[in-house]
mmCIF file of C-alpha atoms in Angstrom:
data_model
loop_
_atom_site.group_PDB
_atom_site.id
_atom_site.type_symbol
_atom_site.label_atom_id
_atom_site.label_comp_id
_atom_site.label_asym_id
_atom_site.label_seq_id
_atom_site.Cartn_x
_atom_site.Cartn_y
_atom_site.Cartn_z
ATOM 1 C CA UNK A 1 6.075 -16.760 29.465
ATOM 2 C CA UNK A 2 7.720 -13.714 27.907
ATOM 3 C CA UNK A 3 6.568 -10.562 29.593
ATOM 4 C CA UNK A 4 7.308 -6.858 29.734
ATOM 5 C CA UNK A 5 5.987 -4.933 32.734
ATOM 6 C CA UNK A 6 6.172 -1.183 33.109
ATOM 7 C CA UNK A 7 5.758 0.694 36.359
ATOM 8 C CA UNK A 8 4.217 2.824 37.554
ATOM 9 C CA UNK A 9 1.162 2.914 35.302
ATOM 10 C CA UNK A 10 0.986 6.672 35.774
ATOM 11 C CA UNK A 11 3.301 9.236 37.321
ATOM 12 C CA UNK A 12 2.602 12.850 38.126
ATOM 13 C CA UNK A 13 5.568 15.134 38.755
ATOM 14 C CA UNK A 14 6.113 18.797 39.262
ATOM 15 C CA UNK A 15 8.200 20.584 36.662
ATOM 16 C CA UNK A 16 11.840 20.102 37.590
ATOM 17 C CA UNK A 17 11.189 17.032 39.779
ATOM 18 C CA UNK A 18 13.421 14.226 38.525
ATOM 19 C CA UNK A 19 12.273 10.605 38.596
ATOM 20 C CA UNK A 20 12.583 7.219 36.890
ATOM 21 C CA UNK A 21 10.300 4.894 34.974
ATOM 22 C CA UNK A 22 10.824 1.147 35.181
ATOM 23 C CA UNK A 23 10.597 -1.583 32.557
ATOM 24 C CA UNK A 24 11.143 -5.114 33.811
ATOM 25 C CA UNK A 25 11.270 -8.033 31.422
ATOM 26 C CA UNK A 26 11.372 -11.809 31.375
ATOM 27 C CA UNK A 27 12.448 -13.214 28.025
ATOM 28 C CA UNK A 28 14.573 -16.129 26.970
ATOM 29 C CA UNK A 29 17.561 -14.092 25.870
ATOM 30 C CA UNK A 30 17.474 -10.366 25.145
ATOM 31 C CA UNK A 31 18.374 -9.099 21.703
ATOM 32 C CA UNK A 32 17.450 -5.482 22.363
ATOM 33 C CA UNK A 33 15.322 -3.212 24.528
ATOM 34 C CA UNK A 34 13.533 -0.245 23.007
ATOM 35 C CA UNK A 35 12.025 2.920 24.475
ATOM 36 C CA UNK A 36 9.392 4.993 22.721
ATOM 37 C CA UNK A 37 7.396 8.073 23.564
ATOM 38 C CA UNK A 38 3.740 8.351 22.545
ATOM 39 C CA UNK A 39 1.726 11.555 22.613
ATOM 40 C CA UNK A 40 -2.097 11.374 22.705
ATOM 41 C CA UNK A 41 -3.533 10.648 19.278
ATOM 42 C CA UNK A 42 -0.137 10.006 17.708
ATOM 43 C CA UNK A 43 2.076 7.095 16.807
ATOM 44 C CA UNK A 44 5.002 6.058 19.000
ATOM 45 C CA UNK A 45 8.211 8.043 18.574
ATOM 46 C CA UNK A 46 11.426 6.054 18.835
ATOM 47 C CA UNK A 47 13.821 7.148 21.584
ATOM 48 C CA UNK A 48 16.496 4.544 22.345
ATOM 49 C CA UNK A 49 17.695 1.015 21.761
ATOM 50 C CA UNK A 50 19.820 -0.754 24.393
ATOM 51 C CA UNK A 51 21.528 -4.049 23.649
ATOM 52 C CA UNK A 52 23.553 -5.165 26.660
ATOM 53 C CA UNK A 53 23.558 -4.828 30.433
ATOM 54 C CA UNK A 54 25.411 -1.743 31.557
ATOM 55 C CA UNK A 55 24.637 0.202 28.404
ATOM 56 C CA UNK A 56 23.339 3.763 28.769
ATOM 57 C CA UNK A 57 21.953 6.255 26.258
ATOM 58 C CA UNK A 58 20.951 9.884 26.654
ATOM 59 C CA UNK A 59 18.790 12.352 24.810
ATOM 60 C CA UNK A 60 18.153 15.796 26.244
ATOM 61 C CA UNK A 61 16.571 15.220 29.687
ATOM 62 C CA UNK A 62 16.172 11.463 29.188
ATOM 63 C CA UNK A 63 18.648 8.749 30.075
ATOM 64 C CA UNK A 64 17.997 5.044 29.566
ATOM 65 C CA UNK A 65 19.890 2.311 31.377
ATOM 66 C CA UNK A 66 19.798 -1.480 31.128
ATOM 67 C CA UNK A 67 20.451 -4.345 33.522
ATOM 68 C CA UNK A 68 19.892 -8.068 33.012
ATOM 69 C CA UNK A 69 16.336 -7.868 34.334
ATOM 70 C CA UNK A 70 15.140 -4.309 33.784
ATOM 71 C CA UNK A 71 15.614 -0.930 32.222
ATOM 72 C CA UNK A 72 15.130 2.507 33.684
ATOM 73 C CA UNK A 73 14.223 5.701 31.918
ATOM 74 C CA UNK A 74 15.516 8.547 34.033
ATOM 75 C CA UNK A 75 13.985 11.964 33.510
ATOM 76 C CA UNK A 76 16.024 14.864 34.832
ATOM 77 C CA UNK A 77 14.379 18.223 35.567
ATOM 78 C CA UNK A 78 11.371 17.446 33.377
ATOM 79 C CA UNK A 79 9.313 20.067 31.596
ATOM 80 C CA UNK A 80 5.590 19.982 30.771
ATOM 81 C CA UNK A 81 6.440 19.055 27.176
ATOM 82 C CA UNK A 82 7.877 15.772 28.476
ATOM 83 C CA UNK A 83 4.344 14.699 29.347
ATOM 84 C CA UNK A 84 3.512 11.599 27.305
ATOM 85 C CA UNK A 85 3.136 7.847 27.591
ATOM 86 C CA UNK A 86 6.483 6.075 27.553
ATOM 87 C CA UNK A 87 6.529 2.607 26.037
ATOM 88 C CA UNK A 88 9.100 -0.110 26.502
ATOM 89 C CA UNK A 89 9.550 -3.112 24.190
ATOM 90 C CA UNK A 90 11.988 -6.018 24.004
ATOM 91 C CA UNK A 91 13.213 -8.263 21.237
ATOM 92 C CA UNK A 92 14.011 -11.869 22.033
ATOM 93 C CA UNK A 93 17.257 -13.416 20.911
ATOM 94 C CA UNK A 94 15.440 -15.754 18.494
ATOM 95 C CA UNK A 95 13.374 -13.000 16.863
ATOM 96 C CA UNK A 96 14.398 -10.681 14.051
ATOM 97 C CA UNK A 97 11.286 -8.660 13.508
ATOM 98 C CA UNK A 98 8.956 -8.866 16.500
ATOM 99 C CA UNK A 99 8.842 -6.921 19.729
ATOM 100 C CA UNK A 100 7.095 -7.658 23.020
ATOM 101 C CA UNK A 101 5.561 -4.443 24.297
ATOM 102 C CA UNK A 102 4.769 -3.160 27.745
ATOM 103 C CA UNK A 103 1.531 -1.313 28.470
ATOM 104 C CA UNK A 104 3.296 1.986 29.066
ATOM 105 C CA UNK A 105 3.736 4.588 31.788
ATOM 106 C CA UNK A 106 1.716 7.764 31.475
ATOM 107 C CA UNK A 107 3.862 10.676 32.635
ATOM 108 C CA UNK A 108 2.286 14.012 33.529
ATOM 109 C CA UNK A 109 4.502 16.996 34.305
ATOM 110 C CA UNK A 110 2.699 19.846 36.012
ATOM 111 C CA UNK A 111 4.014 23.400 35.572
ATOM 112 C CA UNK B 1 10.244 15.144 5.382
ATOM 113 C CA UNK B 2 10.598 11.493 6.382
ATOM 114 C CA UNK B 3 7.186 10.146 7.221
ATOM 115 C CA UNK B 4 4.745 7.268 7.334
ATOM 116 C CA UNK B 5 1.238 8.150 6.236
ATOM 117 C CA UNK B 6 -1.961 6.234 6.899
ATOM 118 C CA UNK B 7 -5.436 6.636 5.482
ATOM 119 C CA UNK B 8 -8.071 6.966 6.629
ATOM 120 C CA UNK B 9 -7.357 8.339 10.088
ATOM 121 C CA UNK B 10 -10.820 7.471 11.350
ATOM 122 C CA UNK B 11 -13.207 4.833 10.070
ATOM 123 C CA UNK B 12 -16.558 3.602 11.299
ATOM 124 C CA UNK B 13 -17.919 0.574 9.485
ATOM 125 C CA UNK B 14 -20.294 -2.330 9.911
ATOM 126 C CA UNK B 15 -19.594 -5.999 10.472
ATOM 127 C CA UNK B 16 -18.644 -7.827 7.292
ATOM 128 C CA UNK B 17 -17.965 -4.856 5.043
ATOM 129 C CA UNK B 18 -14.508 -5.237 3.524
ATOM 130 C CA UNK B 19 -12.107 -2.377 4.122
ATOM 131 C CA UNK B 20 -8.526 -1.390 3.390
ATOM 132 C CA UNK B 21 -6.278 0.872 5.420
ATOM 133 C CA UNK B 22 -3.415 2.258 3.397
ATOM 134 C CA UNK B 23 0.136 2.855 4.608
ATOM 135 C CA UNK B 24 2.908 4.579 2.705
ATOM 136 C CA UNK B 25 6.489 5.535 3.608
ATOM 137 C CA UNK B 26 8.871 7.840 1.738
ATOM 138 C CA UNK B 27 12.165 6.613 3.182
ATOM 139 C CA UNK B 28 12.829 3.598 0.943
ATOM 140 C CA UNK B 29 12.656 1.317 3.986
ATOM 141 C CA UNK B 30 12.763 -2.433 3.465
ATOM 142 C CA UNK B 31 10.768 -3.243 6.595
ATOM 143 C CA UNK B 32 7.147 -2.368 7.254
ATOM 144 C CA UNK B 33 4.715 -3.582 9.875
ATOM 145 C CA UNK B 34 1.174 -3.254 11.155
ATOM 146 C CA UNK B 35 0.277 -3.035 14.839
ATOM 147 C CA UNK B 36 -2.917 -2.705 16.774
ATOM 148 C CA UNK B 37 -3.103 -0.926 20.125
ATOM 149 C CA UNK B 38 -5.775 -1.688 22.683
ATOM 150 C CA UNK B 39 -6.043 -0.207 26.194
ATOM 151 C CA UNK B 40 -4.063 -2.180 28.746
ATOM 152 C CA UNK B 41 -2.705 -4.643 26.185
ATOM 153 C CA UNK B 42 0.153 -2.738 24.625
ATOM 154 C CA UNK B 43 0.999 -2.843 20.964
ATOM 155 C CA UNK B 44 0.556 -6.166 19.160
ATOM 156 C CA UNK B 45 2.035 -6.912 15.781
ATOM 157 C CA UNK B 46 -0.364 -8.078 13.077
ATOM 158 C CA UNK B 47 1.873 -8.600 10.039
ATOM 159 C CA UNK B 48 5.268 -7.468 8.904
ATOM 160 C CA UNK B 49 7.127 -7.307 5.615
ATOM 161 C CA UNK B 50 10.821 -7.634 4.977
ATOM 162 C CA UNK B 51 10.654 -6.417 1.379
ATOM 163 C CA UNK B 52 8.452 -6.417 -1.717
ATOM 164 C CA UNK B 53 6.404 -9.622 -1.922
ATOM 165 C CA UNK B 54 7.824 -10.878 1.403
ATOM 166 C CA UNK B 55 5.443 -10.830 4.357
ATOM 167 C CA UNK B 56 4.945 -12.850 7.527
ATOM 168 C CA UNK B 57 2.487 -13.166 10.387
ATOM 169 C CA UNK B 58 2.931 -11.319 13.643
ATOM 170 C CA UNK B 59 1.263 -12.097 16.952
ATOM 171 C CA UNK B 60 -2.380 -11.470 15.976
ATOM 172 C CA UNK B 61 -2.833 -12.066 12.208
ATOM 173 C CA UNK B 62 -6.294 -13.674 12.310
ATOM 174 C CA UNK B 63 -8.863 -11.684 10.331
ATOM 175 C CA UNK B 64 -6.278 -9.554 8.512
ATOM 176 C CA UNK B 65 -4.489 -9.666 5.180
ATOM 177 C CA UNK B 66 -1.608 -7.642 3.809
ATOM 178 C CA UNK B 67 0.223 -7.212 0.539
ATOM 179 C CA UNK B 68 3.510 -5.584 -0.443
ATOM 180 C CA UNK B 69 3.549 -5.016 -4.178
ATOM 181 C CA UNK B 70 5.589 -1.821 -3.985
ATOM 182 C CA UNK B 71 8.331 -0.955 -1.537
ATOM 183 C CA UNK B 72 6.632 2.197 -0.286
ATOM 184 C CA UNK B 73 3.123 0.782 0.315
ATOM 185 C CA UNK B 74 1.836 -1.807 2.778
ATOM 186 C CA UNK B 75 -1.981 -1.897 2.915
ATOM 187 C CA UNK B 76 -3.905 -3.689 5.652
ATOM 188 C CA UNK B 77 -7.034 -5.486 4.488
ATOM 189 C CA UNK B 78 -9.934 -6.608 6.646
ATOM 190 C CA UNK B 79 -11.999 -8.918 4.436
ATOM 191 C CA UNK B 80 -14.879 -9.304 6.894
ATOM 192 C CA UNK B 81 -14.421 -6.970 9.868
ATOM 193 C CA UNK B 82 -15.879 -7.907 13.234
ATOM 194 C CA UNK B 83 -16.441 -5.815 16.383
ATOM 195 C CA UNK B 84 -13.367 -7.350 18.077
ATOM 196 C CA UNK B 85 -11.239 -5.639 15.422
ATOM 197 C CA UNK B 86 -12.267 -2.250 16.777
ATOM 198 C CA UNK B 87 -8.902 -0.770 17.692
ATOM 199 C CA UNK B 88 -6.237 1.822 16.978
ATOM 200 C CA UNK B 89 -3.974 0.681 14.147
ATOM 201 C CA UNK B 90 -0.433 1.821 13.456
ATOM 202 C CA UNK B 91 1.805 1.243 10.494
ATOM 203 C CA UNK B 92 5.551 1.311 11.086
ATOM 204 C CA UNK B 93 8.602 1.257 8.864
ATOM 205 C CA UNK B 94 12.289 0.758 9.436
ATOM 206 C CA UNK B 95 15.638 0.261 7.829
ATOM 207 C CA UNK B 96 17.873 -2.550 8.999
ATOM 208 C CA UNK B 97 19.794 -1.504 12.101
ATOM 209 C CA UNK B 98 23.438 -1.288 11.162
ATOM 210 C CA UNK B 99 25.318 -4.368 12.298
ATOM 211 C CA UNK B 100 22.233 -5.968 13.836
ATOM 212 C CA UNK B 101 20.342 -7.427 10.847
ATOM 213 C CA UNK B 102 17.078 -6.361 12.507
ATOM 214 C CA UNK B 103 14.659 -3.447 12.153
ATOM 215 C CA UNK B 104 14.342 -0.859 14.896
ATOM 216 C CA UNK B 105 10.776 0.154 13.947
ATOM 217 C CA UNK B 106 11.682 3.801 14.424
ATOM 218 C CA UNK B 107 8.983 5.378 12.276
ATOM 219 C CA UNK B 108 5.305 5.049 13.056
ATOM 220 C CA UNK B 109 2.336 6.485 11.234
ATOM 221 C CA UNK B 110 -0.254 8.706 12.931
ATOM 222 C CA UNK B 111 -2.713 5.876 13.485
ATOM 223 C CA UNK B 112 -6.113 4.805 12.171
ATOM 224 C CA UNK B 113 -8.944 4.528 14.657
ATOM 225 C CA UNK B 114 -11.303 1.821 13.445
ATOM 226 C CA UNK B 115 -14.744 1.153 14.886
ATOM 227 C CA UNK B 116 -16.695 -1.890 13.707
ATOM 228 C CA UNK B 117 -20.364 -1.966 14.729
#
C-alpha cells in the first residue's frame, strides 16, 4: 500500500538549534516529492519539488534532500517565524494529478 | 497579486441542505483541485480539473460535485451534506510544471471550515 510517513509528529527547538524533519515513503515508482509549509488557519504554501535521488534544493534556512526511500527537510539556525506544520507529499509514477500526503510535522521554534 | 480565493471561509449548516463553496484563481492556471484536511489523515483530494469542462475524481469524491465552466472558477457542491463531511476544505491551482506534464499544486486558497450538524 502506498504510504507517506512523516516524523516526528512534533518538534520543539530553541532558536538557532538546527535539526531535520523526515518523510519516508513507499510507492510503486516515484514521480516527485513535494514539501509544503502550513501556518495555522492557512492553506499550504509550496516549498520544493524533488524528482530524483540525490537531488537537493534550498530556500533560506531550509534544505530538502531526497533518497530512494525518504526525504529530509533540514532547518539550519531556525527562527521563531519558521514555526509551522511541514507537509510532505509524493506523486506516483503512474499519476499525473494526484498526490499522497503525509500527516505533517508540527515545528515549534522557541525564542 | 497571484491568489486563490475561497468563499465562504466558515460555514455551519444542517444535514441535507445543499451548499456551494466557491473557488477562484487569477493566474490563468489550467489545473484546479479540491482537497479536504482532517486531523491525522493528511490532505485528501476530492476532485481535480485539467481545464474548462474537464474534471476527474480524486481519492474521496463521494458526496461531492464540481463544475468548471470558466477557467478561473471551480466551485465545490455538496448536494446533501452529512456530518462526515465536516472538515477543512482547500482549493488549489497550478500551471503545468515545465517539462513534467504535471501540476505542482503550488497555490492553495485560505481554506473553508465546514461544519455539518
